[in-house]
Amino acid sequence: MCGRFVITSAPAALRQLFGYVEQPNFPPRYNVAPTQPIPVVLVENGARHFRLMRWGLLPSWVKDPRGFTLLINARSETVLEKPAFKKAIRRRRGLIPADGYYEWKSEGGRKQPFFIHRADGEPLGFAAVFETWVGPNGEELDTVAIVTAAASEDLAALHDRVPVTISPRDFERWLDSRGDEVDAILPLMRPPRIGEFAWHAVSTRVNRVANDDEQLLLPISAEEMEAEAPKPKKVTRKVAAASSDDGQGSLF
């Protein structure tokens, strides 16, 4: 799955790569989390545009968002059938600019975070589907989910799911939803090739959404990892007090 990601490339570089007409200026983000507004590239009237959408898709038929599960990911294997995604995958596909993402691996009874990025250091585009939810008072909310696939052999060492990333040469094919046909984009919903991504362990500071700084991306040493490991709780042994008439003195 993908539950946190990073956007560090300069806005001008991302605009050139994704080809949208707007010129947004935004700061780097080192710990993007669900429910936050995130950039999405989409096609409208034949041109690519930059939009901010809430990460966590709300299907148009949802009446009360408070009682609906937060859909941050859409599984590629079922995206064509699931009621929440089956229309969006045909008509509302987007790309989410990013420079990497975090994943957590269970090690020694705790979860160790890793930062995962392209081995060549280039930005990437997550495959996404989006919906505009309209509330009872006419309010509108653009929402989005990241498409995921079964992990390739190397990334499976960290987690069994990975976000689908679209190559720049396939941006146009993924974004083209003028018809309802999906045959052309089915081959794109696959995991990265073996060796395409690299990763390293990072500090558990990333666990807190409030932490959003470049230090989160730094590799963590074995010594630092050990220092961050939860300390075992001290067990207090209780000694039963002797009765006052047994001739024995209390230890305390």
mmCIF file of C-alpha atoms in Angstrom:
data_model
loop_
_atom_site.group_PDB
_atom_site.id
_atom_site.type_symbol
_atom_site.label_atom_id
_atom_site.label_comp_id
_atom_site.label_asym_id
_atom_site.label_seq_id
_atom_site.Cartn_x
_atom_site.Cartn_y
_atom_site.Cartn_z
ATOM 1 C CA MET A 1 0.000 0.000 0.000
ATOM 2 C CA CYS A 2 1.001 3.632 0.123
ATOM 3 C CA GLY A 3 0.181 5.612 3.251
ATOM 4 C CA ARG A 4 2.768 8.413 3.236
ATOM 5 C CA PHE A 5 4.788 9.978 0.456
ATOM 6 C CA VAL A 6 7.227 12.775 -0.377
ATOM 7 C CA ILE A 7 7.292 15.690 -2.847
ATOM 8 C CA THR A 8 10.675 17.428 -2.927
ATOM 9 C CA SER A 9 11.305 18.346 -6.581
ATOM 10 C CA ALA A 10 11.114 22.022 -7.513
ATOM 11 C CA PRO A 11 7.669 23.132 -8.791
ATOM 12 C CA ALA A 12 9.176 24.209 -12.122
ATOM 13 C CA ALA A 13 10.774 20.789 -12.635
ATOM 14 C CA LEU A 14 7.497 18.980 -11.927
ATOM 15 C CA ARG A 15 5.598 21.326 -14.247
ATOM 16 C CA GLN A 16 8.045 20.564 -17.048
ATOM 17 C CA LEU A 17 7.825 16.807 -16.444
ATOM 18 C CA PHE A 18 4.038 16.572 -16.178
ATOM 19 C CA GLY A 19 3.187 19.340 -18.634
ATOM 20 C CA TYR A 20 0.330 21.095 -16.830
ATOM 21 C CA VAL A 21 -0.546 24.681 -17.739
ATOM 22 C CA GLU A 22 -0.693 26.161 -14.226
ATOM 23 C CA GLN A 23 2.413 27.504 -12.490
ATOM 24 C CA PRO A 24 1.837 26.598 -8.840
ATOM 25 C CA ASN A 25 4.481 27.413 -6.268
ATOM 26 C CA PHE A 26 4.504 25.014 -3.347
ATOM 27 C CA PRO A 27 7.040 24.051 -0.669
ATOM 28 C CA PRO A 28 8.651 20.598 -0.439
ATOM 29 C CA ARG A 29 6.681 18.075 1.584
ATOM 30 C CA TYR A 30 8.504 15.310 3.437
ATOM 31 C CA ASN A 31 5.582 13.543 5.109
ATOM 32 C CA VAL A 32 2.382 13.785 3.075
ATOM 33 C CA ALA A 33 -0.447 11.938 4.839
ATOM 34 C CA PRO A 34 -4.045 10.866 4.077
ATOM 35 C CA THR A 35 -6.807 13.518 4.277
ATOM 36 C CA GLN A 36 -4.309 16.244 3.341
ATOM 37 C CA PRO A 37 -4.601 18.171 0.041
ATOM 38 C CA ILE A 38 -2.217 16.740 -2.563
ATOM 39 C CA PRO A 39 -1.391 17.707 -6.168
ATOM 40 C CA VAL A 40 -3.079 15.764 -8.945
ATOM 41 C CA VAL A 41 -2.452 16.107 -12.674
ATOM 42 C CA LEU A 42 -5.484 15.525 -14.893
ATOM 43 C CA VAL A 43 -6.740 16.312 -18.377
ATOM 44 C CA GLU A 44 -9.579 18.782 -18.987
ATOM 45 C CA ASN A 45 -10.602 20.087 -22.418
ATOM 46 C CA GLY A 46 -7.565 18.530 -24.008
ATOM 47 C CA ALA A 47 -4.976 20.124 -21.686
ATOM 48 C CA ARG A 48 -3.206 18.927 -18.547
ATOM 49 C CA HIS A 49 -4.018 20.742 -15.330
ATOM 50 C CA PHE A 50 -2.791 20.849 -11.748
ATOM 51 C CA ARG A 51 -5.415 20.396 -9.021
ATOM 52 C CA LEU A 52 -5.314 19.983 -5.272
ATOM 53 C CA MET A 53 -7.457 17.108 -4.016
ATOM 54 C CA ARG A 54 -8.044 15.471 -0.666
ATOM 55 C CA TRP A 55 -6.146 12.197 -0.337
ATOM 56 C CA GLY A 56 -8.916 9.727 0.441
ATOM 57 C CA LEU A 57 -11.505 9.070 -2.259
ATOM 58 C CA LEU A 58 -15.194 9.639 -1.614
ATOM 59 C CA PRO A 59 -17.496 8.073 -4.224
ATOM 60 C CA SER A 60 -20.233 10.379 -5.475
ATOM 61 C CA TRP A 61 -22.939 8.138 -3.981
ATOM 62 C CA VAL A 62 -21.726 8.500 -0.381
ATOM 63 C CA LYS A 63 -24.300 10.335 1.742
ATOM 64 C CA ASP A 64 -22.326 10.926 4.954
ATOM 65 C CA PRO A 65 -18.490 10.927 4.741
ATOM 66 C CA ARG A 66 -18.228 10.466 8.504
ATOM 67 C CA GLY A 67 -19.499 6.912 8.200
ATOM 68 C CA PHE A 68 -17.468 5.938 5.137
ATOM 69 C CA THR A 69 -14.069 4.212 5.113
ATOM 70 C CA LEU A 70 -11.152 6.377 4.007
ATOM 71 C CA LEU A 71 -10.084 5.023 0.598
ATOM 72 C CA ILE A 72 -6.473 6.098 0.121
ATOM 73 C CA ASN A 73 -5.547 3.171 -2.177
ATOM 74 C CA ALA A 74 -7.320 1.311 -5.005
ATOM 75 C CA ARG A 75 -6.172 -2.240 -5.779
ATOM 76 C CA SER A 76 -5.380 -2.700 -9.474
ATOM 77 C CA GLU A 77 -6.759 -6.245 -9.410
ATOM 78 C CA THR A 78 -10.268 -5.100 -8.410
ATOM 79 C CA VAL A 79 -10.412 -1.441 -9.458
ATOM 80 C CA LEU A 80 -12.611 -2.292 -12.476
ATOM 81 C CA GLU A 81 -15.255 -4.009 -10.342
ATOM 82 C CA LYS A 82 -15.338 -2.184 -7.003
ATOM 83 C CA PRO A 83 -18.307 0.224 -6.850
ATOM 84 C CA ALA A 84 -16.112 2.951 -5.361
ATOM 85 C CA PHE A 85 -13.648 2.907 -8.278
ATOM 86 C CA LYS A 86 -15.190 1.324 -11.373
ATOM 87 C CA LYS A 87 -16.398 4.612 -12.878
ATOM 88 C CA ALA A 88 -13.349 6.616 -11.866
ATOM 89 C CA ILE A 89 -10.873 4.194 -13.465
ATOM 90 C CA ARG A 90 -12.682 4.630 -16.773
ATOM 91 C CA ARG A 91 -13.328 8.364 -16.729
ATOM 92 C CA ARG A 92 -11.279 10.085 -14.020
ATOM 93 C CA ARG A 93 -7.644 9.008 -14.018
ATOM 94 C CA GLY A 94 -4.873 11.248 -12.726
ATOM 95 C CA LEU A 95 -1.207 11.346 -11.797
ATOM 96 C CA ILE A 96 0.209 12.320 -8.416
ATOM 97 C CA PRO A 97 3.704 13.869 -8.621
ATOM 98 C CA ALA A 98 6.070 12.448 -5.976
ATOM 99 C CA ASP A 99 9.714 11.775 -5.205
ATOM 100 C CA GLY A 100 9.237 8.658 -3.117
ATOM 101 C CA TYR A 101 7.157 7.111 -0.390
ATOM 102 C CA TYR A 102 7.445 5.422 2.994
ATOM 103 C CA GLU A 103 6.731 1.845 3.938
ATOM 104 C CA TRP A 104 6.892 0.082 7.293
ATOM 105 C CA LYS A 105 8.376 -3.381 7.806
ATOM 106 C CA SER A 106 7.859 -5.463 10.931
ATOM 107 C CA GLU A 107 11.250 -6.237 12.470
ATOM 108 C CA GLY A 108 11.822 -7.661 15.929
ATOM 109 C CA GLY A 109 8.317 -6.920 17.145
ATOM 110 C CA ARG A 110 8.272 -3.317 15.923
ATOM 111 C CA LYS A 111 7.710 -1.507 12.632
ATOM 112 C CA GLN A 112 10.744 0.046 10.966
ATOM 113 C CA PRO A 113 10.033 2.786 8.383
ATOM 114 C CA PHE A 114 11.846 2.844 5.039
ATOM 115 C CA PHE A 115 12.074 5.566 2.415
ATOM 116 C CA ILE A 116 11.575 4.172 -1.109
ATOM 117 C CA HIS A 117 12.546 6.113 -4.236
ATOM 118 C CA ARG A 118 13.595 5.639 -7.834
ATOM 119 C CA ALA A 119 17.145 4.315 -8.030
ATOM 120 C CA ASP A 120 18.038 7.071 -10.516
ATOM 121 C CA GLY A 121 16.649 9.791 -8.222
ATOM 122 C CA GLU A 122 14.088 11.017 -10.762
ATOM 123 C CA PRO A 123 10.557 12.129 -9.760
ATOM 124 C CA LEU A 124 7.702 9.731 -10.351
ATOM 125 C CA GLY A 125 3.980 9.806 -11.040
ATOM 126 C CA PHE A 126 1.619 7.659 -8.992
ATOM 127 C CA ALA A 127 -1.346 6.285 -10.914
ATOM 128 C CA ALA A 128 -4.514 7.701 -9.361
ATOM 129 C CA VAL A 129 -8.283 7.780 -9.693
ATOM 130 C CA PHE A 130 -10.410 10.667 -8.467
ATOM 131 C CA GLU A 131 -14.006 11.672 -7.761
ATOM 132 C CA THR A 132 -15.785 14.915 -6.940
ATOM 133 C CA TRP A 133 -18.088 14.422 -3.964
ATOM 134 C CA VAL A 134 -21.077 16.750 -3.675
ATOM 135 C CA GLY A 135 -22.495 17.283 -0.195
ATOM 136 C CA PRO A 136 -26.125 17.834 0.856
ATOM 137 C CA ASN A 137 -25.680 21.628 0.778
ATOM 138 C CA GLY A 138 -24.071 21.619 -2.657
ATOM 139 C CA GLU A 139 -20.491 21.770 -1.388
ATOM 140 C CA GLU A 140 -17.934 20.023 -3.613
ATOM 141 C CA LEU A 141 -14.822 18.120 -2.573
ATOM 142 C CA ASP A 142 -12.295 16.681 -5.041
ATOM 143 C CA THR A 143 -10.910 13.403 -3.670
ATOM 144 C CA VAL A 144 -8.300 10.934 -4.912
ATOM 145 C CA ALA A 145 -6.851 7.458 -4.310
ATOM 146 C CA ILE A 146 -3.526 5.918 -5.384
ATOM 147 C CA VAL A 147 -3.677 2.722 -7.460
ATOM 148 C CA THR A 148 -1.594 -0.139 -6.018
ATOM 149 C CA ALA A 149 -0.354 -3.495 -7.315
ATOM 150 C CA ALA A 150 1.247 -6.641 -5.913
ATOM 151 C CA ALA A 151 4.893 -5.883 -5.155
ATOM 152 C CA SER A 152 7.711 -7.081 -7.377
ATOM 153 C CA GLU A 153 10.159 -9.581 -5.900
ATOM 154 C CA ASP A 154 12.597 -7.050 -4.475
ATOM 155 C CA LEU A 155 10.075 -4.608 -2.980
ATOM 156 C CA ALA A 156 8.074 -7.497 -1.523
ATOM 157 C CA ALA A 157 10.799 -7.716 1.129
ATOM 158 C CA LEU A 158 9.256 -4.560 2.616
ATOM 159 C CA HIS A 159 5.555 -4.930 1.832
ATOM 160 C CA ASP A 160 3.334 -7.015 -0.421
ATOM 161 C CA ARG A 161 1.764 -3.936 -2.087
ATOM 162 C CA VAL A 162 3.320 -1.023 -3.983
ATOM 163 C CA PRO A 163 1.919 2.110 -5.625
ATOM 164 C CA VAL A 164 1.602 1.883 -9.401
ATOM 165 C CA THR A 165 3.987 4.357 -11.023
ATOM 166 C CA ILE A 166 3.482 5.558 -14.585
ATOM 167 C CA SER A 167 6.470 6.227 -16.836
ATOM 168 C CA PRO A 168 6.555 9.684 -18.490
ATOM 169 C CA ARG A 169 6.255 8.030 -21.896
ATOM 170 C CA ASP A 170 2.898 6.600 -20.739
ATOM 171 C CA PHE A 171 1.490 9.748 -19.077
ATOM 172 C CA GLU A 172 -0.682 10.553 -22.090
ATOM 173 C CA ARG A 173 -2.044 7.016 -22.324
ATOM 174 C CA TRP A 174 -2.940 6.893 -18.615
ATOM 175 C CA LEU A 175 -4.582 10.330 -18.588
ATOM 176 C CA ASP A 176 -6.579 9.806 -21.787
ATOM 177 C CA SER A 177 -10.081 8.909 -20.586
ATOM 178 C CA ARG A 178 -12.136 10.314 -23.450
ATOM 179 C CA GLY A 179 -13.796 6.950 -23.853
ATOM 180 C CA ASP A 180 -14.762 4.190 -21.454
ATOM 181 C CA GLU A 181 -12.256 1.698 -22.836
ATOM 182 C CA VAL A 182 -9.606 0.545 -20.370
ATOM 183 C CA ASP A 183 -7.748 -2.072 -22.415
ATOM 184 C CA ALA A 184 -4.956 0.383 -23.229
ATOM 185 C CA ILE A 185 -4.212 1.205 -19.584
ATOM 186 C CA LEU A 186 -4.454 -2.297 -18.104
ATOM 187 C CA PRO A 187 -0.780 -3.127 -18.874
ATOM 188 C CA LEU A 188 0.265 0.042 -17.018
ATOM 189 C CA MET A 189 -1.151 -1.140 -13.678
ATOM 190 C CA ARG A 190 1.873 -3.198 -12.718
ATOM 191 C CA PRO A 191 4.632 -2.953 -10.094
ATOM 192 C CA PRO A 192 8.006 -1.344 -10.837
ATOM 193 C CA ARG A 193 10.627 -3.503 -12.507
ATOM 194 C CA ILE A 194 13.128 -5.254 -10.246
ATOM 195 C CA GLY A 195 15.922 -2.822 -9.478
ATOM 196 C CA GLU A 196 13.948 0.260 -10.537
ATOM 197 C CA PHE A 197 13.557 1.411 -6.928
ATOM 198 C CA ALA A 198 15.975 1.681 -4.002
ATOM 199 C CA TRP A 199 15.318 2.168 -0.292
ATOM 200 C CA HIS A 200 16.867 2.699 3.118
ATOM 201 C CA ALA A 201 15.737 2.705 6.737
ATOM 202 C CA VAL A 202 14.786 6.073 8.230
ATOM 203 C CA SER A 203 13.919 7.447 11.650
ATOM 204 C CA THR A 204 10.622 6.602 13.333
ATOM 205 C CA ARG A 205 10.079 10.378 13.505
ATOM 206 C CA VAL A 206 8.184 9.871 10.252
ATOM 207 C CA ASN A 207 5.484 8.093 12.262
ATOM 208 C CA ARG A 208 4.234 11.476 13.490
ATOM 209 C CA VAL A 209 2.452 13.452 10.772
ATOM 210 C CA ALA A 210 3.498 16.685 12.479
ATOM 211 C CA ASN A 211 7.129 15.941 11.566
ATOM 212 C CA ASP A 212 7.691 17.282 8.051
ATOM 213 C CA ASP A 213 11.354 18.103 7.417
ATOM 214 C CA GLU A 214 14.213 16.900 5.213
ATOM 215 C CA GLN A 215 15.820 15.007 8.115
ATOM 216 C CA LEU A 216 13.123 12.346 7.652
ATOM 217 C CA LEU A 217 14.797 11.193 4.424
ATOM 218 C CA LEU A 218 18.229 10.560 5.928
ATOM 219 C CA PRO A 219 19.406 6.947 6.311
ATOM 220 C CA ILE A 220 19.422 5.782 9.913
ATOM 221 C CA SER A 221 22.349 3.808 11.322
ATOM 222 C CA ALA A 222 22.048 0.574 13.271
ATOM 223 C CA GLU A 223 23.036 2.444 16.443
ATOM 224 C CA GLU A 224 20.371 5.104 15.895
ATOM 225 C CA MET A 225 17.839 2.398 15.111
ATOM 226 C CA GLU A 226 18.651 0.689 18.390
ATOM 227 C CA ALA A 227 18.313 3.977 20.270
ATOM 228 C CA GLU A 228 14.839 4.481 18.797
ATOM 229 C CA ALA A 229 13.701 0.964 19.712
ATOM 230 C CA PRO A 230 11.046 0.877 22.452
ATOM 231 C CA LYS A 231 12.600 0.191 25.839
ATOM 232 C CA PRO A 232 11.271 -2.841 27.728
ATOM 233 C CA LYS A 233 8.973 -1.909 30.552
ATOM 234 C CA LYS A 234 10.293 -2.455 34.045
ATOM 235 C CA VAL A 235 8.422 -5.119 35.964
ATOM 236 C CA THR A 236 7.705 -4.176 39.559
ATOM 237 C CA ARG A 237 7.619 -7.166 41.847
ATOM 238 C CA LYS A 238 5.209 -6.856 44.714
ATOM 239 C CA VAL A 239 6.063 -8.525 48.020
ATOM 240 C CA ALA A 240 3.171 -9.461 50.232
ATOM 241 C CA ALA A 241 3.408 -7.895 53.672
ATOM 242 C CA ALA A 242 3.516 -10.305 56.627
ATOM 243 C CA SER A 243 0.781 -10.178 59.229
ATOM 244 C CA SER A 244 1.539 -8.228 62.414
ATOM 245 C CA ASP A 245 1.373 -11.280 64.663
ATOM 246 C CA ASP A 246 3.567 -13.756 62.749
ATOM 247 C CA GLY A 247 6.804 -12.730 64.432
ATOM 248 C CA GLN A 248 8.418 -11.657 61.130
ATOM 249 C CA GLY A 249 9.505 -8.117 60.316
ATOM 250 C CA SER A 250 8.497 -6.456 57.027
ATOM 251 C CA LEU A 251 11.133 -5.923 54.376
ATOM 252 C CA PHE A 252 9.886 -2.353 53.939
#
